[in-house]
Amino acid sequence: MARKKNVHRRKLFRRREILNASNMAAGVYQNHNALYAGRVFPGLVEIEQEIISMLLNLYNAPPSAIGSLTGGGTESLLLAVMSALNRANPWANRGPLM
């Protein structure tokens, strides 16, 4: 079976200067992520805090409630399962088991 050419790349970046600009922009930020948001992307911290605050308010959370955002699908799913297990099993909230 013959391999198909990558037709999407040509349509997305029809002009070479657009492709070059895209590659340059990706290269500038490829070593940064949301873990360093306070230093690299200060506005991201404010947006994250605003989203968490809105969700806590939406769910009528107590004043002591906290929240966090995740950075991707796998991380989100793993933390959702862990949270569900912790809520379902009272013994799970004892702390770390060594």
Short mmCIF file of C-alpha atoms in Angstrom, two decimals, residues 5-13:
data_model
loop_
_atom_site.label_atom_id
_atom_site.label_comp_id
_atom_site.label_asym_id
_atom_site.label_seq_id
_atom_site.Cartn_x
_atom_site.Cartn_y
_atom_site.Cartn_z
CA LYS A 5 1.52 12.45 1.12
CA ASN A 6 0.89 14.81 4.02
CA VAL A 7 -1.75 16.95 2.32
CA HIS A 8 -2.76 18.84 5.46
CA ARG A 9 0.58 20.51 5.99
CA ARG A 10 0.52 22.08 2.55
CA LYS A 11 -2.97 23.46 3.06
CA LEU A 12 -2.35 24.75 6.57
CA PHE A 13 0.98 26.41 5.78
#
